[in-house]
Amino acid sequence: MNGRDTNDGRDPNDGRDPNERADSTRERPASRERAVELRGRDAELIEELLAGSHRALARVITKIEERTPGYRGLVSRLYDHAGDAAVIGVTGAPGAGKSTLVDKLASAYRERGDTVGVVAVDPSSPYTGGAVLGDRIRMASNVGDMDVFFRSMSARGRLGGLSTATADAVTALDAFGKDVVLIETVGAGQSEVDVVRTADTVAVLVQPGSGDDVQTLKAGILEIGDVFVVNKADMDGAERTLAELEEMVHRREGPTAGLDAGHHGVGIPNHPNDGSEDGGSDAARDDASGGDAAGDDVSGDDASGDDTGDAWTPEVLATVAKTGEGVGELIDAFDAHGGFLRESGELTRTRRQRYAEEIRTLVRADVGALATDAIERHGGIEALADRVRRKEADPYGLATEIVDPIAACVEERDGPSEPDGSVE
């Protein structure tokens, strides 16, 4: 089966009960899913995927995207086989030509002999939660190529465009054996920071003369770019936009660079990388960035080197995606950044950072589901709000009442946590 077909990689006759397909579109509480030993058809699917079946790959990604019961076990099995693909994120404002450029990149990689997976994150339908654009015709030049697997996925309303399901789909493509995985994201401005949690290398596209786009970069997206691309460089204003981007990169790498977020947005105060109001605790940020709050060893292979001597200086390039002009040079820049990541030890650090964020995201989802269940057992959120309105309780007391039994269960199972000397 060609992984890139008119039904977006999904098989309507995949053997599942129709009722299961209908129900599986509803997201199950995370607390109900556990990474357990696979049995039956799920175990067979993984074996078929690892053996090179595009049909199995499509089915696994469908289960991942729809959060079908058992999907966590599938993803858990895939992690042992992932980690070799070059994962590249392509982001930028709508209309910058991301889809056309991704199509040309896929073709160029194939000419080099690389196999390619493409995950295009589309806006979510407000009614179904599915991808609005579906299997887009802008990837038409790679139709029929068995070694280009294209999949549109829904952002499902998450800020940053990349949903957790998309990151899991990248893991599936990596485990399948794709040499390169390209991620095209929703153009949503500052929220593109989600890209960096899945991609090793991030390309930010800007249109010529796009003053608003350049201002958006200044507002925060500058930190995530490893390569900046002025696409549609045959248009008026391309040289000026190139000069503006080069100046921005120069300022980023200048004497005040230490005040910036650094590579991939690490260390931004109140950086929205964990869904919390304050960007997470200092310890959490230190953990994500490889700091010593969690006792991480950042020496040896994990060290990314001196903050100034080993820093990557983003490249600024021009492309004309429609004709393919500049695509080869862009791939060379991706290769150069990949080489830098491996040689400097930065790849180890950024992937550790990514896994730390994934763990935090999953734990928060699980604990949140437990809390939601507990709220329902207390009569639901509206009933609790009425208790506060009637002065029968206060929000802090109710939160303690709801959370304490959960904490007690954890302590009973795992034992009390060791005192850390901190003072409440």
Coordinates of C-alpha atoms in Angstrom, one line a residue:
M1 CA 0.0 0.0 0.0
N2 CA 1.2 3.5 -0.8
G3 CA 1.2 5.4 2.5
R4 CA 0.2 8.6 0.6
D5 CA -3.2 8.0 -0.9
T6 CA -6.5 9.9 -1.4
N7 CA -7.9 8.8 2.0
D8 CA -5.0 10.4 3.9
G9 CA -3.4 7.0 4.8
R10 CA -6.5 5.7 6.5
D11 CA -8.0 2.3 5.5
P12 CA -11.8 2.2 5.7
N13 CA -11.7 -1.5 5.9
D14 CA -9.2 -1.9 8.7
G15 CA -11.2 -4.6 10.4
R16 CA -12.5 -2.6 13.3
D17 CA -16.0 -2.7 14.5
P18 CA -17.9 0.4 13.1
N19 CA -19.1 1.3 16.6
E20 CA -15.5 1.3 17.8
R21 CA -14.5 3.7 15.0
A22 CA -17.3 6.0 16.0
D23 CA -16.5 5.9 19.6
S24 CA -12.8 6.2 19.2
T25 CA -13.0 9.8 18.0
R26 CA -13.9 10.8 21.5
E27 CA -10.8 11.3 23.6
R28 CA -10.7 8.8 26.5
P29 CA -9.5 10.1 29.9
A30 CA -5.7 9.6 30.0
S31 CA -6.0 7.8 33.3
R32 CA -7.8 5.0 31.7
E33 CA -5.0 4.1 29.3
R34 CA -1.9 2.3 30.5
A35 CA 1.2 1.3 28.6
V36 CA 0.7 -2.5 28.9
E37 CA 2.0 -5.5 27.1
L38 CA 0.5 -5.7 23.6
R39 CA -1.6 -8.6 22.6
G40 CA -3.6 -9.7 19.6
R41 CA -4.1 -7.4 16.7
D42 CA -2.1 -4.5 18.3
A43 CA 1.0 -6.7 18.7
E44 CA 0.6 -7.8 15.1
L45 CA 0.3 -4.2 13.9
I46 CA 3.6 -3.3 15.6
E47 CA 5.4 -6.3 14.1
E48 CA 4.0 -5.5 10.6
L49 CA 4.9 -1.8 11.0
L50 CA 8.5 -2.7 12.0
A51 CA 8.6 -5.1 9.0
G52 CA 7.9 -2.2 6.6
S53 CA 4.1 -2.4 6.1
H54 CA 2.7 1.0 5.1
R55 CA -0.8 -0.3 5.8
A56 CA 0.2 -1.1 9.4
L57 CA 1.9 2.3 9.7
A58 CA -1.3 4.1 8.5
R59 CA -3.5 2.1 10.9
V60 CA -1.2 2.8 13.9
I61 CA -1.2 6.5 13.1
T62 CA -5.0 6.4 12.9
K63 CA -5.2 4.8 16.3
I64 CA -2.7 7.4 17.7
E65 CA -4.6 10.3 16.2
E66 CA -8.0 9.1 17.4
R67 CA -6.7 8.0 20.8
T68 CA -8.2 4.6 20.3
P69 CA -8.1 2.4 23.4
G70 CA -4.6 0.8 23.6
Y71 CA -2.8 3.5 21.7
R72 CA -0.4 4.2 24.5
G73 CA 0.8 0.6 24.4
L74 CA 1.5 1.0 20.7
V75 CA 3.5 4.2 21.2
S76 CA 5.4 2.7 24.1
R77 CA 6.6 -0.2 21.9
L78 CA 7.7 2.2 19.2
Y79 CA 10.0 4.2 21.4
D80 CA 12.6 1.3 21.4
H81 CA 12.9 1.6 17.7
A82 CA 12.9 5.4 17.2
G83 CA 15.6 8.0 17.4
D84 CA 17.4 7.6 14.1
A85 CA 15.4 9.9 11.8
A86 CA 16.2 13.5 11.1
V87 CA 13.1 15.4 12.3
I88 CA 12.6 18.8 10.7
G89 CA 9.9 21.3 11.5
V90 CA 8.7 23.8 8.8
T91 CA 6.7 26.7 10.2
G92 CA 5.7 30.2 9.4
A93 CA 2.7 32.4 8.7
P94 CA -0.2 31.2 6.5
G95 CA 0.6 31.9 2.8
A96 CA 4.4 31.6 3.2
G97 CA 4.4 28.6 1.0
K98 CA 5.1 25.9 3.6
S99 CA 3.2 23.1 1.8
T100 CA 4.8 23.8 -1.6
L101 CA 8.3 23.9 0.0
V102 CA 7.7 20.7 2.0
D103 CA 6.7 19.0 -1.3
K104 CA 9.9 20.1 -2.9
L105 CA 11.9 19.1 0.1
A106 CA 10.4 15.6 0.0
S107 CA 11.3 15.3 -3.7
A108 CA 14.8 16.5 -3.1
Y109 CA 15.4 14.0 -0.3
R110 CA 14.1 11.2 -2.4
E111 CA 16.5 12.1 -5.1
R112 CA 19.3 11.7 -2.5
G113 CA 17.9 8.2 -1.8
D114 CA 16.3 9.1 1.6
T115 CA 12.9 7.8 2.6
V116 CA 10.5 10.5 3.8
G117 CA 7.6 10.9 6.2
V118 CA 5.5 14.1 6.2
V119 CA 3.1 15.1 9.0
A120 CA 1.0 18.2 8.0
V121 CA -0.7 19.6 11.0
D122 CA -4.0 21.2 9.8
P123 CA -6.5 23.3 11.7
S124 CA -9.1 21.3 13.6
S125 CA -12.6 21.1 12.4
P126 CA -14.8 22.7 15.2
Y127 CA -17.3 19.9 14.6
T128 CA -15.4 16.7 14.2
G129 CA -11.9 17.5 15.5
G130 CA -10.4 16.2 12.3
A131 CA -8.1 18.0 9.9
V132 CA -9.9 20.5 7.8
L133 CA -7.7 20.4 4.7
G134 CA -7.2 16.6 4.8
D135 CA -4.9 15.0 2.2
R136 CA -3.7 18.1 0.4
I137 CA -3.2 18.3 -3.3
R138 CA -0.2 20.6 -2.8
M139 CA 1.9 17.4 -2.2
A140 CA 0.9 16.2 -5.6
S141 CA 4.4 15.8 -7.0
N142 CA 5.1 12.8 -4.7
V143 CA 1.9 10.9 -5.4
G144 CA 2.7 7.3 -6.2
D145 CA 6.1 7.2 -4.4
M146 CA 6.1 4.4 -1.9
D147 CA 8.9 6.0 0.0
V148 CA 7.0 9.2 0.8
F149 CA 4.4 8.7 3.4
F150 CA 2.2 11.8 3.8
R151 CA -0.4 12.3 6.6
S152 CA -2.5 15.3 7.5
M153 CA -3.4 15.5 11.2
S154 CA -5.6 17.6 13.3
A155 CA -4.1 20.1 15.8
R156 CA -7.2 19.4 18.0
G157 CA -7.2 22.9 19.3
R158 CA -3.9 22.7 21.1
L159 CA -1.8 25.9 21.2
G160 CA 1.3 25.7 19.1
G161 CA -0.4 23.6 16.3
L162 CA 1.4 20.4 17.2
S163 CA -0.8 18.1 19.2
T164 CA 0.6 15.3 21.4
A165 CA -0.8 12.9 18.8
T166 CA 1.4 14.5 16.1
A167 CA 4.5 13.9 18.2
D168 CA 3.5 10.2 18.6
A169 CA 2.9 10.0 14.8
V170 CA 6.5 11.3 14.3
T171 CA 7.7 8.5 16.6
A172 CA 5.8 6.0 14.5
L173 CA 7.4 7.2 11.3
D174 CA 10.8 7.2 12.9
A175 CA 10.4 3.7 14.2
F176 CA 9.1 2.6 10.7
G177 CA 12.5 3.6 9.4
K178 CA 12.0 6.9 7.6
D179 CA 15.3 8.7 7.2
V180 CA 13.7 12.1 7.3
V181 CA 10.4 13.3 8.9
L182 CA 9.1 16.7 7.9
I183 CA 6.5 18.4 10.0
E184 CA 4.5 21.3 8.6
T185 CA 2.7 23.2 11.2
V186 CA -0.3 25.5 11.5
G187 CA 0.8 29.1 11.0
A188 CA -0.3 30.5 14.4
G189 CA 2.4 33.0 15.3
Q190 CA 4.0 32.8 18.7
S191 CA 2.5 29.4 19.5
E192 CA 4.8 27.7 16.9
V193 CA 7.1 27.1 19.9
D194 CA 5.4 23.7 20.1
V195 CA 7.3 22.7 17.0
V196 CA 10.6 22.5 18.9
R197 CA 9.4 19.8 21.2
T198 CA 9.3 17.3 18.3
A199 CA 11.7 18.7 15.7
D200 CA 15.5 18.5 15.9
T201 CA 15.8 21.3 13.3
V202 CA 13.3 24.1 12.8
A203 CA 12.9 26.2 9.6
V204 CA 10.9 29.4 9.9
L205 CA 9.5 30.7 6.6
V206 CA 8.8 34.4 5.9
Q207 CA 7.4 36.0 2.8
P208 CA 9.2 38.9 1.1
G209 CA 8.2 42.3 2.3
S210 CA 6.2 40.7 5.2
G211 CA 6.7 43.4 7.7
D212 CA 4.1 41.9 10.0
D213 CA 5.9 38.5 9.8
V214 CA 9.2 40.0 10.7
Q215 CA 7.6 41.8 13.7
T216 CA 6.1 38.4 14.7
L217 CA 9.6 36.9 14.7
K218 CA 10.8 39.8 16.9
A219 CA 7.9 39.1 19.3
G220 CA 9.2 35.7 20.1
I221 CA 9.4 33.1 17.3
L222 CA 13.0 34.1 16.6
E223 CA 14.2 31.8 19.4
I224 CA 13.0 28.6 17.8
G225 CA 14.5 29.1 14.3
D226 CA 17.6 27.2 13.3
V227 CA 17.2 28.2 9.7
F228 CA 15.3 31.2 8.4
V229 CA 13.9 31.0 4.9
V230 CA 12.7 33.8 2.7
N231 CA 10.4 31.8 0.4
K232 CA 8.9 33.3 -2.8
A233 CA 12.3 35.0 -3.2
D234 CA 11.4 36.0 -6.8
M235 CA 8.9 38.6 -5.4
D236 CA 9.7 42.2 -4.7
G237 CA 11.1 42.9 -1.3
A238 CA 13.0 39.7 -1.0
E239 CA 16.4 41.3 -0.5
R240 CA 15.1 43.7 2.1
T241 CA 13.5 40.8 4.1
L242 CA 16.7 38.8 3.9
A243 CA 18.7 41.8 5.2
E244 CA 16.2 42.3 8.1
L245 CA 16.4 38.6 9.1
E246 CA 20.2 38.6 9.0
E247 CA 20.2 41.7 11.2
M248 CA 17.9 39.9 13.7
V249 CA 20.1 36.9 13.7
H250 CA 23.1 39.1 14.3
R251 CA 21.4 40.7 17.3
R252 CA 20.4 37.3 18.6
E253 CA 24.1 36.2 18.5
G254 CA 25.4 39.5 19.9
P255 CA 26.6 40.6 23.4
T256 CA 23.0 40.4 24.8
A257 CA 22.4 36.9 23.5
G258 CA 22.6 35.5 27.0
L259 CA 19.4 37.4 27.7
D260 CA 17.6 35.5 24.9
A261 CA 16.0 32.1 25.3
G262 CA 18.8 30.4 23.6
H263 CA 18.5 27.4 21.3
H264 CA 15.0 26.2 20.9
G265 CA 13.5 28.6 23.4
V266 CA 15.0 27.0 26.4
G267 CA 15.1 29.2 29.5
I268 CA 12.5 31.9 28.5
P269 CA 11.0 33.3 31.6
N270 CA 7.3 32.3 31.7
H271 CA 7.9 30.4 28.5
P272 CA 4.6 28.6 27.7
N273 CA 6.2 25.2 27.4
D274 CA 4.1 23.5 30.1
G275 CA 0.7 24.9 30.0
S276 CA 1.0 26.6 33.4
E277 CA 0.4 30.2 34.1
D278 CA 4.0 31.0 35.1
G279 CA 5.7 28.6 32.7
G280 CA 6.4 26.0 35.4
S281 CA 8.6 26.0 38.4
D282 CA 12.3 26.9 38.3
A283 CA 13.1 23.3 39.0
A284 CA 10.9 22.2 36.1
R285 CA 12.6 24.7 33.7
D286 CA 16.1 23.6 35.0
D287 CA 15.1 20.0 34.4
A288 CA 14.0 20.7 30.9
S289 CA 17.1 22.6 30.0
G290 CA 19.5 20.1 31.4
G291 CA 20.2 22.2 34.6
D292 CA 21.2 20.8 38.0
A293 CA 17.8 21.2 39.8
A294 CA 17.1 17.6 39.2
G295 CA 20.7 16.5 39.6
D296 CA 21.3 16.0 35.9
D297 CA 24.8 15.4 34.8
V298 CA 25.5 17.8 32.0
S299 CA 29.1 16.8 31.6
G300 CA 30.6 14.6 29.0
D301 CA 28.3 13.5 26.1
D302 CA 25.4 15.5 27.5
A303 CA 27.3 18.7 27.5
S304 CA 26.4 21.1 24.8
G305 CA 29.6 23.0 25.2
D306 CA 30.4 26.6 26.0
D307 CA 27.4 28.8 25.6
T308 CA 29.1 31.1 23.2
G309 CA 31.8 29.0 21.5
D310 CA 29.5 26.1 20.6
A311 CA 26.3 28.1 19.8
W312 CA 24.6 27.5 16.5
T313 CA 24.3 30.6 14.3
P314 CA 21.0 30.4 12.4
E315 CA 21.4 30.5 8.6
V316 CA 19.2 32.8 6.5
L317 CA 18.4 31.5 3.0
A318 CA 16.2 32.3 0.0
T319 CA 14.0 29.8 -1.8
V320 CA 11.5 29.8 -4.6
A321 CA 9.5 26.7 -3.7
K322 CA 7.5 26.6 -7.0
T323 CA 10.6 26.1 -9.1
G324 CA 12.7 24.4 -6.5
E325 CA 15.3 27.1 -6.4
G326 CA 17.3 27.1 -3.2
V327 CA 15.9 23.8 -2.0
G328 CA 19.3 22.0 -2.3
E329 CA 21.0 24.8 -0.3
L330 CA 18.2 24.5 2.4
I331 CA 18.8 20.8 2.7
D332 CA 22.6 21.5 3.1
A333 CA 21.7 23.9 5.9
F334 CA 19.6 21.2 7.6
D335 CA 22.5 18.7 7.3
A336 CA 24.9 21.3 8.8
H337 CA 22.6 21.9 11.7
G338 CA 22.2 18.1 12.2
G339 CA 25.9 17.7 12.2
F340 CA 26.3 20.5 14.8
L341 CA 23.7 18.8 17.0
R342 CA 25.6 15.5 17.0
E343 CA 29.1 16.8 17.3
S344 CA 28.4 19.3 20.0
G345 CA 26.3 17.0 22.2
E346 CA 23.3 19.3 21.7
L347 CA 21.2 16.5 20.2
T348 CA 21.5 14.5 23.4
R349 CA 20.5 17.5 25.4
T350 CA 17.6 18.6 23.2
R351 CA 16.1 15.1 23.0
R352 CA 16.4 14.7 26.8
Q353 CA 14.6 18.0 27.1
R354 CA 11.9 16.8 24.7
Y355 CA 11.4 13.6 26.6
A356 CA 11.2 15.6 29.9
E357 CA 8.4 17.7 28.4
E358 CA 6.6 14.7 27.1
I359 CA 6.7 13.1 30.6
R360 CA 5.4 16.2 32.2
T361 CA 2.6 16.6 29.6
L362 CA 1.5 13.0 30.1
V363 CA 1.6 13.1 33.9
R364 CA -0.4 16.4 33.9
A365 CA -3.0 14.8 31.6
D366 CA -3.3 11.7 33.8
V367 CA -3.5 13.7 37.0
G368 CA -6.0 16.1 35.4
A369 CA -8.2 13.2 34.4
L370 CA -8.1 11.8 37.9
A371 CA -9.0 15.2 39.3
T372 CA -11.9 15.5 36.8
D373 CA -13.3 12.2 37.9
A374 CA -13.0 13.3 41.5
I375 CA -14.9 16.5 40.8
E376 CA -17.7 14.5 39.2
R377 CA -17.8 12.3 42.3
H378 CA -18.3 15.5 44.3
G379 CA -21.4 16.5 42.3
G380 CA -19.7 18.3 39.4
I381 CA -18.0 21.6 39.0
E382 CA -21.3 23.6 38.9
A383 CA -22.4 22.1 42.2
L384 CA -19.1 22.9 43.8
A385 CA -19.3 26.5 42.5
D386 CA -22.7 26.8 44.0
R387 CA -21.3 25.8 47.4
V388 CA -18.8 28.6 47.1
R389 CA -21.5 31.1 46.1
R390 CA -23.6 30.1 49.1
K391 CA -20.5 30.6 51.4
E392 CA -20.7 27.0 52.3
A393 CA -17.1 26.4 51.2
D394 CA -14.2 28.2 49.5
P395 CA -12.2 27.2 46.4
Y396 CA -9.0 26.4 48.3
G397 CA -10.8 24.1 50.8
L398 CA -12.7 22.3 48.0
A399 CA -9.5 21.8 46.0
T400 CA -7.9 20.3 49.1
E401 CA -10.9 18.1 49.7
I402 CA -10.7 16.8 46.1
V403 CA -7.0 16.3 45.8
D404 CA -6.2 14.9 49.3
P405 CA -7.7 11.5 48.6
I406 CA -5.7 11.2 45.4
A407 CA -2.5 12.2 47.2
A408 CA -3.3 9.7 50.0
C409 CA -3.6 6.9 47.5
V410 CA -0.3 7.7 45.9
E411 CA 1.4 7.9 49.3
E412 CA -0.1 4.6 50.4
R413 CA 1.2 2.9 47.3
D414 CA 4.6 4.5 47.0
G415 CA 5.3 5.6 50.5
P416 CA 5.8 9.1 51.8
S417 CA 8.1 11.3 49.8
E418 CA 11.5 12.1 51.3
P419 CA 11.6 15.5 52.9
D420 CA 13.6 18.0 50.8
G421 CA 14.2 20.6 53.4
S422 CA 11.9 23.1 51.7
V423 CA 9.6 25.3 53.7
E424 CA 6.0 25.7 52.5

